[in-house]
Short mmCIF file of C-alpha atoms in Angstrom, two decimals:
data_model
loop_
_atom_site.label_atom_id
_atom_site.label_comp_id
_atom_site.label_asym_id
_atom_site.label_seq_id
_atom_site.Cartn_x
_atom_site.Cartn_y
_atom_site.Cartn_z
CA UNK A 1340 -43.24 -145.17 83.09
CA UNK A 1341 -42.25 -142.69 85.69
CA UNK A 1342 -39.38 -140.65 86.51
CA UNK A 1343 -37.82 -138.01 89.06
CA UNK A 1344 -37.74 -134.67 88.19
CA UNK A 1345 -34.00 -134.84 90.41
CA UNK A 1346 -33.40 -138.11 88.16
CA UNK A 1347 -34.05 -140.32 85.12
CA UNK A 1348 -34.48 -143.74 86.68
CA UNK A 1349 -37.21 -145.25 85.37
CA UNK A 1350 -40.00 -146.68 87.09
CA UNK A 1351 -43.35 -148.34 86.72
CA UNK A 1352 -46.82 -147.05 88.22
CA UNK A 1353 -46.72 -149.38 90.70
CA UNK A 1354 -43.37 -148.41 92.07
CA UNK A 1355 -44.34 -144.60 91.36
CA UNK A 1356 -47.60 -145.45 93.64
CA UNK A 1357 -46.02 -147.12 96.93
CA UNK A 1358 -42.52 -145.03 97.08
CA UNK A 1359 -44.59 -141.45 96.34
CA UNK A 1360 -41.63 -139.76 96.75
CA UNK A 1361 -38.48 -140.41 94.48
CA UNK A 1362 -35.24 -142.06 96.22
CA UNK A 1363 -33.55 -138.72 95.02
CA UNK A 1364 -36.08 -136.79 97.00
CA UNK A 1365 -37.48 -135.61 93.54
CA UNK A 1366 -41.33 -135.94 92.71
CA UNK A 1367 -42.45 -138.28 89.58
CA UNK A 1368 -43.79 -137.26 86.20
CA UNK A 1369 -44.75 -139.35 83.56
CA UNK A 1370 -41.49 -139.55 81.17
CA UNK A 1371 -44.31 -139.42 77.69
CA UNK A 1372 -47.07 -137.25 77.94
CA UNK A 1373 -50.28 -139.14 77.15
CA UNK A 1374 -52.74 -137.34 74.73
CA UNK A 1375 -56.39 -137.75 75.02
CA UNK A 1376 -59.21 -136.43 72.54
CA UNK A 1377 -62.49 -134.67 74.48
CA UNK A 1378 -64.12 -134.95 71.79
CA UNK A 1379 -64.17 -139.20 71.98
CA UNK A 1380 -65.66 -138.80 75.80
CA UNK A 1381 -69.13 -136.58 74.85
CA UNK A 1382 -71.27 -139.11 75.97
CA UNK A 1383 -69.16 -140.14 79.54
CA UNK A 1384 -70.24 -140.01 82.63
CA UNK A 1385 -67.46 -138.44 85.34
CA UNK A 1386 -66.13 -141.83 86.13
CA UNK A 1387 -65.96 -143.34 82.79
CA UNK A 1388 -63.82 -139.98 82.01
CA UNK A 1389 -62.08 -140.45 85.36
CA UNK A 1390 -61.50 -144.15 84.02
CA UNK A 1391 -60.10 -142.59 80.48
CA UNK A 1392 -57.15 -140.42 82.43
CA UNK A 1393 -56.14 -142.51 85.08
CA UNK A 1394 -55.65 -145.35 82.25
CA UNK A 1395 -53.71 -143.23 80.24
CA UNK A 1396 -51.61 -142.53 83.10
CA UNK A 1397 -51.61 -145.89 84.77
CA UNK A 1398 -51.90 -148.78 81.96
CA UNK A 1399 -50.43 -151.59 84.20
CA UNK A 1400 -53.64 -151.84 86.14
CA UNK A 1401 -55.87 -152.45 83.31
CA UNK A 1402 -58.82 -150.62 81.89
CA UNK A 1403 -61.60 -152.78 83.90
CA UNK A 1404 -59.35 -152.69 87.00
CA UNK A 1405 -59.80 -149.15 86.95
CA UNK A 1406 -63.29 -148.52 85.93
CA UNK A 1407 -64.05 -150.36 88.93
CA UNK A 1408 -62.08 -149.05 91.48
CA UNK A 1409 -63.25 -145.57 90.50
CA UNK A 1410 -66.55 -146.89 90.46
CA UNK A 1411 -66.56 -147.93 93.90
CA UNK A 1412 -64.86 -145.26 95.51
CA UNK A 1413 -67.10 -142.47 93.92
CA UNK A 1414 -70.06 -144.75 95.70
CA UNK A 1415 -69.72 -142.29 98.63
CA UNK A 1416 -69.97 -139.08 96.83
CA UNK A 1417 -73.82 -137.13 97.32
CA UNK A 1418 -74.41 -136.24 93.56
CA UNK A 1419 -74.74 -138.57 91.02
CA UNK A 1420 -71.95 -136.70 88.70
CA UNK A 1421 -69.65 -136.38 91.50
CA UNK A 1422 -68.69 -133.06 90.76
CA UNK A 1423 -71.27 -130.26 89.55
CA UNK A 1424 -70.91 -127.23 87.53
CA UNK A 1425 -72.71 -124.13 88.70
CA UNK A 1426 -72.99 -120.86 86.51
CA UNK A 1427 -72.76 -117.20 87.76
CA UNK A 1428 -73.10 -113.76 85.85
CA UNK A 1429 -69.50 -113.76 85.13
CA UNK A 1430 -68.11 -117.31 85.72
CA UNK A 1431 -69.20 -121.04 86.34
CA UNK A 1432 -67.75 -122.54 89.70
CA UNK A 1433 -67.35 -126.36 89.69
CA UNK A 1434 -68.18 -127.78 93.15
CA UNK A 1435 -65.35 -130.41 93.56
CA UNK A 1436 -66.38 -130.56 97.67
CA UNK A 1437 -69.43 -133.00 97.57
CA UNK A 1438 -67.52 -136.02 98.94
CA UNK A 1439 -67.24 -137.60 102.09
CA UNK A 1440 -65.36 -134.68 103.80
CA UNK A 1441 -66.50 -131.91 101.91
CA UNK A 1442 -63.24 -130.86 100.16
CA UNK A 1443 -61.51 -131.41 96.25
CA UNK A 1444 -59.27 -133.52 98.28
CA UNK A 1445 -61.38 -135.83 98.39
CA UNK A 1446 -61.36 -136.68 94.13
CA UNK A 1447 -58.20 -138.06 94.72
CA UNK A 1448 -58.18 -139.70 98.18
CA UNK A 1449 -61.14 -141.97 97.60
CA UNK A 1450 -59.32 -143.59 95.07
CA UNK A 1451 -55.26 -143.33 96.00
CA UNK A 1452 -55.49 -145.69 98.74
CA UNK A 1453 -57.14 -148.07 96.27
CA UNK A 1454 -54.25 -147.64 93.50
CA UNK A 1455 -51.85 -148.14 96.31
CA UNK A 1456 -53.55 -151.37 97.58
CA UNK A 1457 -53.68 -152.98 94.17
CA UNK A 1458 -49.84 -151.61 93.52
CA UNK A 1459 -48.12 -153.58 96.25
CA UNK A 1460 -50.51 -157.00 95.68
CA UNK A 1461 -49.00 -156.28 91.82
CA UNK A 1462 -45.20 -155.58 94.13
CA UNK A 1463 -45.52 -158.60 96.13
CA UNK A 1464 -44.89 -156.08 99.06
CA UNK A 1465 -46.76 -157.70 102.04
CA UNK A 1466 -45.00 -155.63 104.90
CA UNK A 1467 -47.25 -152.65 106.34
CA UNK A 1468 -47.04 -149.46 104.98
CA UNK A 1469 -47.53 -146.27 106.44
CA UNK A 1470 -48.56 -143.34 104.66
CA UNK A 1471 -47.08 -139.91 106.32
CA UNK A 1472 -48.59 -136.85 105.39
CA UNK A 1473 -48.91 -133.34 106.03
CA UNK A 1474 -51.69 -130.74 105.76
CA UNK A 1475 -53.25 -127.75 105.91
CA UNK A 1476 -56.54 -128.86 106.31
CA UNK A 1477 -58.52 -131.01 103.95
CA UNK A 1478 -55.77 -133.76 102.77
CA UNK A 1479 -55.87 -134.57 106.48
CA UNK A 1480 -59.14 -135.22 107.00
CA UNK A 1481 -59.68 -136.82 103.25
CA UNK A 1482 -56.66 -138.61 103.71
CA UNK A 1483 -57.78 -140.21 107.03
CA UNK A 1484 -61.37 -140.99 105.61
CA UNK A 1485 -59.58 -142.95 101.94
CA UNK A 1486 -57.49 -145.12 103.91
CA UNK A 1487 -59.48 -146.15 106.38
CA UNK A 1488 -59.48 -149.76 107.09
CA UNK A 1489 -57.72 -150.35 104.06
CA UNK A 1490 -55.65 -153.82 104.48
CA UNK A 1491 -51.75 -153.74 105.16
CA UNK A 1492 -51.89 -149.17 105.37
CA UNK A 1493 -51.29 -147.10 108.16
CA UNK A 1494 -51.62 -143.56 107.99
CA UNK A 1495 -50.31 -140.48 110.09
CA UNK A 1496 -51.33 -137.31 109.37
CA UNK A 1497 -49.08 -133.90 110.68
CA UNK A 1498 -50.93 -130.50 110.73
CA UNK A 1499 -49.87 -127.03 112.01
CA UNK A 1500 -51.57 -126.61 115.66
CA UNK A 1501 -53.97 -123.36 115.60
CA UNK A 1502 -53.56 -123.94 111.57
CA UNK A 1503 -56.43 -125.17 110.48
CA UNK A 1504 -60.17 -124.33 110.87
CA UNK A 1505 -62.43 -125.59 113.70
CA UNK A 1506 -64.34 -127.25 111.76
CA UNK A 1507 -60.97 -128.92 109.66
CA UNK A 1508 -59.29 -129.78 113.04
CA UNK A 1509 -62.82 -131.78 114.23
CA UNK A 1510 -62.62 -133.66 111.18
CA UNK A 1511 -59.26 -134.97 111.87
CA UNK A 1512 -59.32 -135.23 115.57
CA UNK A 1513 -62.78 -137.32 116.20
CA UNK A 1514 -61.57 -139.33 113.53
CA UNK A 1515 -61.53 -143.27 114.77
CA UNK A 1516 -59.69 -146.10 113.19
CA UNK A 1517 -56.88 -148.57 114.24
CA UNK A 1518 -54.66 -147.66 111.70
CA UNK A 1519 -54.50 -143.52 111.69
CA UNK A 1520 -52.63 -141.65 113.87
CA UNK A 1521 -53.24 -137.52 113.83
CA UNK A 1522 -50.55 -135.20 115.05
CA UNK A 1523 -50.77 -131.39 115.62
CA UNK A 1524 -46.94 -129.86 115.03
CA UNK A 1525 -46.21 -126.88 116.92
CA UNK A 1526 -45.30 -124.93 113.86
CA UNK A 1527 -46.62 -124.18 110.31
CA UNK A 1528 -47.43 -126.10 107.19
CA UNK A 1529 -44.68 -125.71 106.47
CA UNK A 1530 -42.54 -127.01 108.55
CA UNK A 1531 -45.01 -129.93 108.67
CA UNK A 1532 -44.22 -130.66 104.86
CA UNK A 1533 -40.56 -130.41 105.25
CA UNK A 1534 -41.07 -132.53 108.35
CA UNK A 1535 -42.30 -135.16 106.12
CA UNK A 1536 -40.07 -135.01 103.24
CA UNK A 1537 -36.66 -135.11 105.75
CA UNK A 1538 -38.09 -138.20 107.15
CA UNK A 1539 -38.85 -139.58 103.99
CA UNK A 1540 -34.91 -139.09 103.25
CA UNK A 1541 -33.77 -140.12 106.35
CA UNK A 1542 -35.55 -143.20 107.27
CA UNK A 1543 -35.37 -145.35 103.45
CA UNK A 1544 -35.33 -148.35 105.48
CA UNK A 1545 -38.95 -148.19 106.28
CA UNK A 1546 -41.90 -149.12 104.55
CA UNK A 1547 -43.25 -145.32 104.10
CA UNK A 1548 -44.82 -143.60 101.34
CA UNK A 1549 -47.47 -140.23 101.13
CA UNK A 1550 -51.10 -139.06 100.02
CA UNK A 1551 -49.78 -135.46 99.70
CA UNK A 1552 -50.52 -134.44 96.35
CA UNK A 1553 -46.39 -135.55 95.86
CA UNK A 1554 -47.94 -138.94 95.44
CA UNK A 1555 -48.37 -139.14 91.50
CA UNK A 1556 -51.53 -140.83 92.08
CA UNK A 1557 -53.01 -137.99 94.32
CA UNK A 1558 -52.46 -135.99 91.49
CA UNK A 1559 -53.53 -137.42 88.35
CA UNK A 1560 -57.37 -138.03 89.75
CA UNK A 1561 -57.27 -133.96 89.69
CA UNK A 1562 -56.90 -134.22 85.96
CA UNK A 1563 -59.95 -135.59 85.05
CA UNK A 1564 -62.28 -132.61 86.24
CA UNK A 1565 -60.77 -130.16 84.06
CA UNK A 1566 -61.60 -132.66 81.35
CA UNK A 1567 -65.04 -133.04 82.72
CA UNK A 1568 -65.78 -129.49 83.22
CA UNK A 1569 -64.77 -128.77 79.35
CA UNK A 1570 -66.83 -131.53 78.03
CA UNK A 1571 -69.71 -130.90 80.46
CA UNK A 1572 -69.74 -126.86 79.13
CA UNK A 1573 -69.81 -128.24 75.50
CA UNK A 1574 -72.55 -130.43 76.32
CA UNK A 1575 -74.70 -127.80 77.44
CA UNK A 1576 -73.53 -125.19 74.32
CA UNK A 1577 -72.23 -122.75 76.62
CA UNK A 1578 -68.70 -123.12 74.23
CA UNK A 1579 -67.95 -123.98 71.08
CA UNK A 1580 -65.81 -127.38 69.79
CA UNK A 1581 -62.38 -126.12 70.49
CA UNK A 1582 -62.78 -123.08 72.12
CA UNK A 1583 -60.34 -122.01 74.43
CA UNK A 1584 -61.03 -121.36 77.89
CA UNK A 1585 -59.46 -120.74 81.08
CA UNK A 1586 -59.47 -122.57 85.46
CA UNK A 1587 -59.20 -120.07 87.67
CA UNK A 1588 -57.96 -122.13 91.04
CA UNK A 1589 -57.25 -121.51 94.37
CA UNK A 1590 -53.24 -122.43 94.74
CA UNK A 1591 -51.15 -123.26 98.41
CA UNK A 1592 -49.18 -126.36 97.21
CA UNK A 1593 -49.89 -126.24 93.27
CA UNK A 1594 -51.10 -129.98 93.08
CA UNK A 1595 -54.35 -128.95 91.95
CA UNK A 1596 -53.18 -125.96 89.20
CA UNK A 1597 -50.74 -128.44 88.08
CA UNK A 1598 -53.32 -130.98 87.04
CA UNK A 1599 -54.90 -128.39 85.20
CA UNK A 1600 -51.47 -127.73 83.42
CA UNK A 1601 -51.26 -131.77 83.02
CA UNK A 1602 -54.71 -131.26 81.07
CA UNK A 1603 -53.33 -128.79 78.69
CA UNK A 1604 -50.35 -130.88 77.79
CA UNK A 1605 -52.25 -133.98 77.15
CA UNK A 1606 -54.53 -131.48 75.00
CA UNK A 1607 -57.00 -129.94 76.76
CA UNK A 1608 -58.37 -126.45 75.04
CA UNK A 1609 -56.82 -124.26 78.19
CA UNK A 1610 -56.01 -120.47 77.38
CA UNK A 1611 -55.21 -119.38 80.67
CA UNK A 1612 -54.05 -121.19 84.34
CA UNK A 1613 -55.24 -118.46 86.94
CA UNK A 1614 -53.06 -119.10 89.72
CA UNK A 1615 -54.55 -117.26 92.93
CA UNK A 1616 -52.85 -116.81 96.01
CA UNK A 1617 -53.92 -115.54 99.37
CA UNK A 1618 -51.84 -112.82 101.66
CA UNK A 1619 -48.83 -115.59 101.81
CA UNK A 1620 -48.49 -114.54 97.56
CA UNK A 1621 -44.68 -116.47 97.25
CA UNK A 1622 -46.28 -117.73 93.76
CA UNK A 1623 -47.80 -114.68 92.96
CA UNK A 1624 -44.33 -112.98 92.87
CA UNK A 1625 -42.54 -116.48 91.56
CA UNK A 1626 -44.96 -116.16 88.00
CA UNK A 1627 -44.78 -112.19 87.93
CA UNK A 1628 -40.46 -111.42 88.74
CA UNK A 1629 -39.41 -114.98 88.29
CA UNK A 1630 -37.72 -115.43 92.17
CA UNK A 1631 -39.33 -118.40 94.17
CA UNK A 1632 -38.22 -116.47 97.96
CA UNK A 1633 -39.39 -118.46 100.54
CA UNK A 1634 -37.42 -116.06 103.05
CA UNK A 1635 -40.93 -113.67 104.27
CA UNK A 1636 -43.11 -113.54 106.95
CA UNK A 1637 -45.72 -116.50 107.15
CA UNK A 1638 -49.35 -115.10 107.49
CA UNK A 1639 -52.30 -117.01 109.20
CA UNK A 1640 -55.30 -116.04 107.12
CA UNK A 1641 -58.86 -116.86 106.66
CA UNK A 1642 -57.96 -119.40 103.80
CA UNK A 1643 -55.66 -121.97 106.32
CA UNK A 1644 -55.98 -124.57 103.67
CA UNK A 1645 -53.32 -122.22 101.14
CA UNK A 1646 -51.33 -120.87 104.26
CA UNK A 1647 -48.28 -122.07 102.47
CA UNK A 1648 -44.86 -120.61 101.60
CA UNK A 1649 -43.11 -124.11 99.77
CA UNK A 1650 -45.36 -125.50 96.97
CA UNK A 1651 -44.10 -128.44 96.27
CA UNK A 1652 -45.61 -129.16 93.12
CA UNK A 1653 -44.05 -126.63 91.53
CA UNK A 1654 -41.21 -128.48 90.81
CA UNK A 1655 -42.89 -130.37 88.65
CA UNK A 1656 -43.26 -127.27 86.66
CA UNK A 1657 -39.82 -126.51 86.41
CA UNK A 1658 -39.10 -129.89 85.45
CA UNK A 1659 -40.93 -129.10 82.35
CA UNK A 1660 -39.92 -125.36 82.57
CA UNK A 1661 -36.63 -126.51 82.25
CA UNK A 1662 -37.13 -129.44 78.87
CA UNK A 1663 -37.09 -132.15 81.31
CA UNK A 1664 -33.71 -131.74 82.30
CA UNK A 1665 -33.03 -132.88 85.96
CA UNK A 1666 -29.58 -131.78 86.77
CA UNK A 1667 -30.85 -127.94 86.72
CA UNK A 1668 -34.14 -129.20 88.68
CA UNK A 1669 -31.42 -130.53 91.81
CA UNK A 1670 -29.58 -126.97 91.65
CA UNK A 1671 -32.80 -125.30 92.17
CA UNK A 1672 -34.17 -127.59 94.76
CA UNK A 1673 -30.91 -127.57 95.86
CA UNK A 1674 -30.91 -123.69 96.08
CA UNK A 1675 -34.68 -123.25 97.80
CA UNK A 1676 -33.13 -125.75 100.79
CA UNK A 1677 -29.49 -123.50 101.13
CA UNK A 1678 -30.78 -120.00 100.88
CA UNK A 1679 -34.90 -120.23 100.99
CA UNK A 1680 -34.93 -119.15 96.84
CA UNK A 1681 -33.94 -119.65 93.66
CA UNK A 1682 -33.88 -117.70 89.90
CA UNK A 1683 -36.23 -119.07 87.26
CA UNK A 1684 -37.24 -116.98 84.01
CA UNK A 1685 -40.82 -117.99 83.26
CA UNK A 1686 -41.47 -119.56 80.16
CA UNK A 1687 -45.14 -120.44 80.61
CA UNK A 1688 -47.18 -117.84 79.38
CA UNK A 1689 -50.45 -119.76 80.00
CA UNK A 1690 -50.13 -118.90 84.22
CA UNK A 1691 -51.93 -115.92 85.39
CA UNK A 1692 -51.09 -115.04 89.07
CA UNK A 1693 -52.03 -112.78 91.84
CA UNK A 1694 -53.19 -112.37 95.28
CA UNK A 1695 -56.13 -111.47 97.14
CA UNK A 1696 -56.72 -109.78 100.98
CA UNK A 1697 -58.51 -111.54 103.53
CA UNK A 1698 -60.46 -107.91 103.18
CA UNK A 1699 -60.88 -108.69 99.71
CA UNK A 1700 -61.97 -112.43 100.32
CA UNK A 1701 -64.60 -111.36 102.90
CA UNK A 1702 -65.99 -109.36 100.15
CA UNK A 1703 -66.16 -111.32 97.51
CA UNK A 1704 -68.04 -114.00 99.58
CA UNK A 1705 -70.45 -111.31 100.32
CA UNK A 1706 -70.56 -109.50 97.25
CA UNK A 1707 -71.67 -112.36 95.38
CA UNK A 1708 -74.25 -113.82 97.60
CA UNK A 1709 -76.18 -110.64 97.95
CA UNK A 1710 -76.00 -110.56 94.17
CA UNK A 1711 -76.43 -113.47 93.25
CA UNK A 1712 -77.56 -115.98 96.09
CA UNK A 1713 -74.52 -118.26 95.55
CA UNK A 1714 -71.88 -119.26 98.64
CA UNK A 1715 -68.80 -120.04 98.38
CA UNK A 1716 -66.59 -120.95 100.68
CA UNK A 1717 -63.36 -118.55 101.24
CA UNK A 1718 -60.61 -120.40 99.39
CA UNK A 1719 -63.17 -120.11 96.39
CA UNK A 1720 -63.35 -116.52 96.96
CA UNK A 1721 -59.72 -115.48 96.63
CA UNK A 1722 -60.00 -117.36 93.31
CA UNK A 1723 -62.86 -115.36 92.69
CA UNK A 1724 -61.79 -112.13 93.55
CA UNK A 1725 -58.87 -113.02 91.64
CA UNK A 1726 -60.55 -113.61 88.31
CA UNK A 1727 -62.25 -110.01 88.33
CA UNK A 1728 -58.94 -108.82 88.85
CA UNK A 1729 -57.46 -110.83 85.82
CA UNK A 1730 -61.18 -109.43 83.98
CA UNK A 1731 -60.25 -106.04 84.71
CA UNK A 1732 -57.12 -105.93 84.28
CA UNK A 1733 -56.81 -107.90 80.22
CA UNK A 1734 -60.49 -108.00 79.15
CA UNK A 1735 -60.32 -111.43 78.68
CA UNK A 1736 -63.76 -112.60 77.46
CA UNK A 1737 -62.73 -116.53 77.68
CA UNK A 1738 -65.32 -118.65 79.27
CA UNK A 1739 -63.99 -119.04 82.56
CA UNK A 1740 -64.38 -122.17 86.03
CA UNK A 1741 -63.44 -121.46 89.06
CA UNK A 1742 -62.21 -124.28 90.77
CA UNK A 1743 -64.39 -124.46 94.03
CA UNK A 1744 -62.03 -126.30 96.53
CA UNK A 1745 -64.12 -127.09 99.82
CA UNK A 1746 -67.62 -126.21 101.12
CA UNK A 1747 -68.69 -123.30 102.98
CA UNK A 1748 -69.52 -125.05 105.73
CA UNK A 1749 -65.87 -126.31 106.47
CA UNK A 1750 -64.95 -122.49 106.88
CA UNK A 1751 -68.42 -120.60 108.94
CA UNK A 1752 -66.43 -118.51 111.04
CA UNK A 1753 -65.65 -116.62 108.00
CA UNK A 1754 -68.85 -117.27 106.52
CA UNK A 1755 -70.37 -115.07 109.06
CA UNK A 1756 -67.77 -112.33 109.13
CA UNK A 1757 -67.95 -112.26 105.79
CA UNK A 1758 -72.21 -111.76 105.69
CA UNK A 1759 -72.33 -110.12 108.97
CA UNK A 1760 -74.55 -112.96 110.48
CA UNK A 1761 -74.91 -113.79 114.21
CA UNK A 1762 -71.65 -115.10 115.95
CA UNK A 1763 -71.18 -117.60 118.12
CA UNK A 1764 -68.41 -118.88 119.67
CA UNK A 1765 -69.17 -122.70 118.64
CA UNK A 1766 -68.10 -123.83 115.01
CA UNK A 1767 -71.52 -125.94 114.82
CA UNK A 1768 -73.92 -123.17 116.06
CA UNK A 1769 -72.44 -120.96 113.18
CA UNK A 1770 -73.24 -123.47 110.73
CA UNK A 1771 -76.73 -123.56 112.18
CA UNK A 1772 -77.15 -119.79 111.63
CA UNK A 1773 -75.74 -120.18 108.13
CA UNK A 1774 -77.92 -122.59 106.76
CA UNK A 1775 -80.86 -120.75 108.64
CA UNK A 1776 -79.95 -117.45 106.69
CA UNK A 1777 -78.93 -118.70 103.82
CA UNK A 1778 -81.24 -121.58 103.13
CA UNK A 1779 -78.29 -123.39 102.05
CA UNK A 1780 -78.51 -127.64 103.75
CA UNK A 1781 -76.06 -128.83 106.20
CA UNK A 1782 -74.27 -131.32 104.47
CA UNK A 1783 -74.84 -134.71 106.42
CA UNK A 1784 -71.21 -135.48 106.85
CA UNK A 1785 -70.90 -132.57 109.23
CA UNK A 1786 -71.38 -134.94 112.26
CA UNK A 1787 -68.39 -135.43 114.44
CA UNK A 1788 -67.74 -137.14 117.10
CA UNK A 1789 -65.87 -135.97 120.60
CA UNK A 1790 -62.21 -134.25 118.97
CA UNK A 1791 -59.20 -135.62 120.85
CA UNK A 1792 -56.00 -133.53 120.14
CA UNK A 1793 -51.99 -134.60 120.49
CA UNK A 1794 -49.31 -132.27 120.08
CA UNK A 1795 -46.14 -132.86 119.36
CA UNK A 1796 -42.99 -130.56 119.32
CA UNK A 1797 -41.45 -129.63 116.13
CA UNK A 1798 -38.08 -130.45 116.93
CA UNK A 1799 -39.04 -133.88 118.59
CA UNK A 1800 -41.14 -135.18 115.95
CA UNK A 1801 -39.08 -136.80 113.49
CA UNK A 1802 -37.88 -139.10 116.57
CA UNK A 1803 -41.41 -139.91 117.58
CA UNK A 1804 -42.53 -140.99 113.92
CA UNK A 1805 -39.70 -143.55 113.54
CA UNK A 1806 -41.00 -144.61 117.02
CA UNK A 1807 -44.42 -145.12 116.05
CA UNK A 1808 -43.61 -146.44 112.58
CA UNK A 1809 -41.35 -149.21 113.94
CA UNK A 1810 -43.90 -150.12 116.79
#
């Protein structure tokens, strides 16, 4: 069962699934912790692991139910494993970007719209529902490409205009189905997210829900590769039975840190959460001084996809922060919306935080392919960069993954800054000269079709969504 972190109403995965958000305007956790042993999954594949986690999470569907859902949705994905686990000198980086749109997104948005299917058949809800969601760049397209002609689901996706990367906008705008809408907002993320969560509020008489990672079942699907990546590093003797180790991830919205923080409850053997942050570092200073202040100047950097100053998912944290106690979860919530902040001593000594320049990013990238021959895209390398910082700075000799959130390719314009290749003006020429000089493959996704953009005002989009919802 499920409950708000604003509430303690009780409600079942289905429920959880189709509403996303709470009526209270809170986000659900699961009210019992499940606990899972790695050491009963040595000898599972990724989606028979995937299977393990979502169950424990999600029992109402049933084991089979599950296994083949996952099954089919991981059909699309270009490596057999779904995920892969590449070493370095100093760290392994686990490639979560080989799915249909090249981005981690994409673990959890192949199989969402599937959960959400099955949970209103299981509802009896046969009116249409439309999924709203904002992004920053990859939950946009992966959103778009999960629901796709999936029965009784619309979907409309926001994102900032001049927000996202060329090659993130084509995705989203050549996109073609009768049932997806995409928006560009003349603003930020931002104010994209809080478009969608006022409108979630405001309109409770429509049939509405979300595939931000605020959707519990976005979420949970980001579990299962920390429990992969252990197992898989076990496997291969590179750590011992029970060793401790730490995920180093690249953090905007905290979805994907928070699944790793999900894995340590349920019993994962996690040392340390590295939390990195680009030049917009509101959780840097949240984990380090204990003040979540929203009230800063908003940066566009080279990593778009964590150009974000409200992370939603942290409240999720403080639910836990604060022993599950939902009252002092409103006040803070409550707090952020009045004055753009909030107090909150930090009782979780397993985060790590810090930042990293778009100076700094550009190096890493290039630091560690001229070492090393391996590219990574620049979300990747403020995680990076990050974890030599964290190195440096403790000593800590703790096997450590960085959590490699989207392909290069997504991002070439600063591939090539960062490498000091060719430049071009054209987002698809770059990634020409790339794989040229890098003798890295074009991924065969990266084929899109003519991009048509609408944008929307800021102030008037609320009105035109109920519009288009009700139509």
């Amino acid at each position: 069962m499920f409950v708000s972190t604003r509430g303690k109403k009780m409600v079942n995965s289905f429920e959880a699934i189709v509403k996303g958000l709470a009526d209270d305007g809170g986000l659900y956790v699961i009210d019992e912790i499940p606990s899972l042993d790695y050491k009963e999954m040595l000898n599972d594949d990724y989606i028979t692991i995937a299977t393990k986690v979502l169950n424990a999470f999600f029992p109402e569907f049933g084991y089979d139910v599950i296994f083949k859902e996952i099954k089919e949705a991981y059909a699309t994905f270009d490596i057999n494993e779904v995920v892969t686990l590449k070493e370095t000198k100093k760290a392994f980086f686990l490639e979560l970007f080989h799915g249909p749109t090249l981005a981690f997104k994409d673990l959890a948005l192949v199989v969402l719209p599937r959960l959400m299917s099955l949970s209103k058949k299981r509802l009896n809800q046969n009116e249409k529902t439309t999924i709203l969601t904002a992004t920053s760049g990859d939950t946009g397209g992966a959103a778009l490409n999960g629901f796709k002609d999936i029965d009784n689901i619309n979907i409309i996706v926001l994102y900032p205009n001049n927000g996202v990367s060329p090659i993130q906008e084509a995705q989203m705008c050549s996109f073609r189905s009768d049932n997806a809408k995409v928006i560009a907002v003349e603003g930020n993320f931002d104010d994209c997210q809080n478009i969608v969560k006022e409108f979630f509020n405001e309109n409770t008489d429509l049939s509405i829900s979300s595939a931000n990672s605020i959707n519990i079942a976005r979420l949970i699907p980001q579990v299962v590769y920390y429990f992969y990546s252990y197992i898989n590093l076990l496997n291969r003797k590179a750590i011992k039975t029970d060793e401790l180790i730490n995920f180093d991830v690249p953090t905007g919205n905290f979805g994907d840190i928070f699944a790793g923080f999900y894995a340590k409850l349920m019993g994962l053997p996690i040392n340390k959460l590295i939390c990195a942050s680009n030049k917009n570092k509101v959780l840097t200073d949240f984990f380090n001084n204990g003040v979540y202040d929203k009230n800063r100047d908003f940066y566009k950097t080279n990593t778009p996809s964590m150009d974000i100053l409200i992370s939603s998912n942290l409240e999720r944290l403080l639910y836990y922060g604060l022993n599950c106690d939902s009252s002092k979860v409103r006040d803070l919530m409550s707090s952020l919306k009045m004055t753009g902040k909030y107090d909150f001593k930090n009782p979780f000594n397993e985060f790590y935080a810090s930042y990293c320049s778009e100076i700094d990013t550009k190096e890493a990238i290039k630091s560690l392919f001229n070492n090393e021959g391996y590219l990574m895209d620049p979300h990747t390398a403020v995680a990076y960069k990050v974890y030599l910082d964290y190195l440096k700075e403790t000593g800590d000799q703790s096997k450590t993954v960085v959590i490699s959130t989207a392909s290069p390719f997504k991002f070439p314009e600063s591939i090539i800054d960062s490498l000091d290749l060719p430049k071009s003006e054209n987002a698809f020429e770059m990634i020409d000269i790339i794989s040229k000089n890098c003798n890295v493959v074009i991924p065969s996704v990266l084929n899109y079709g003519s991009p048509i953009q609408e944008i929307w005002e800021k102030e008037k989009v609320k009105e035109k969504l109920r519009a288009v919802i009700k139509c």
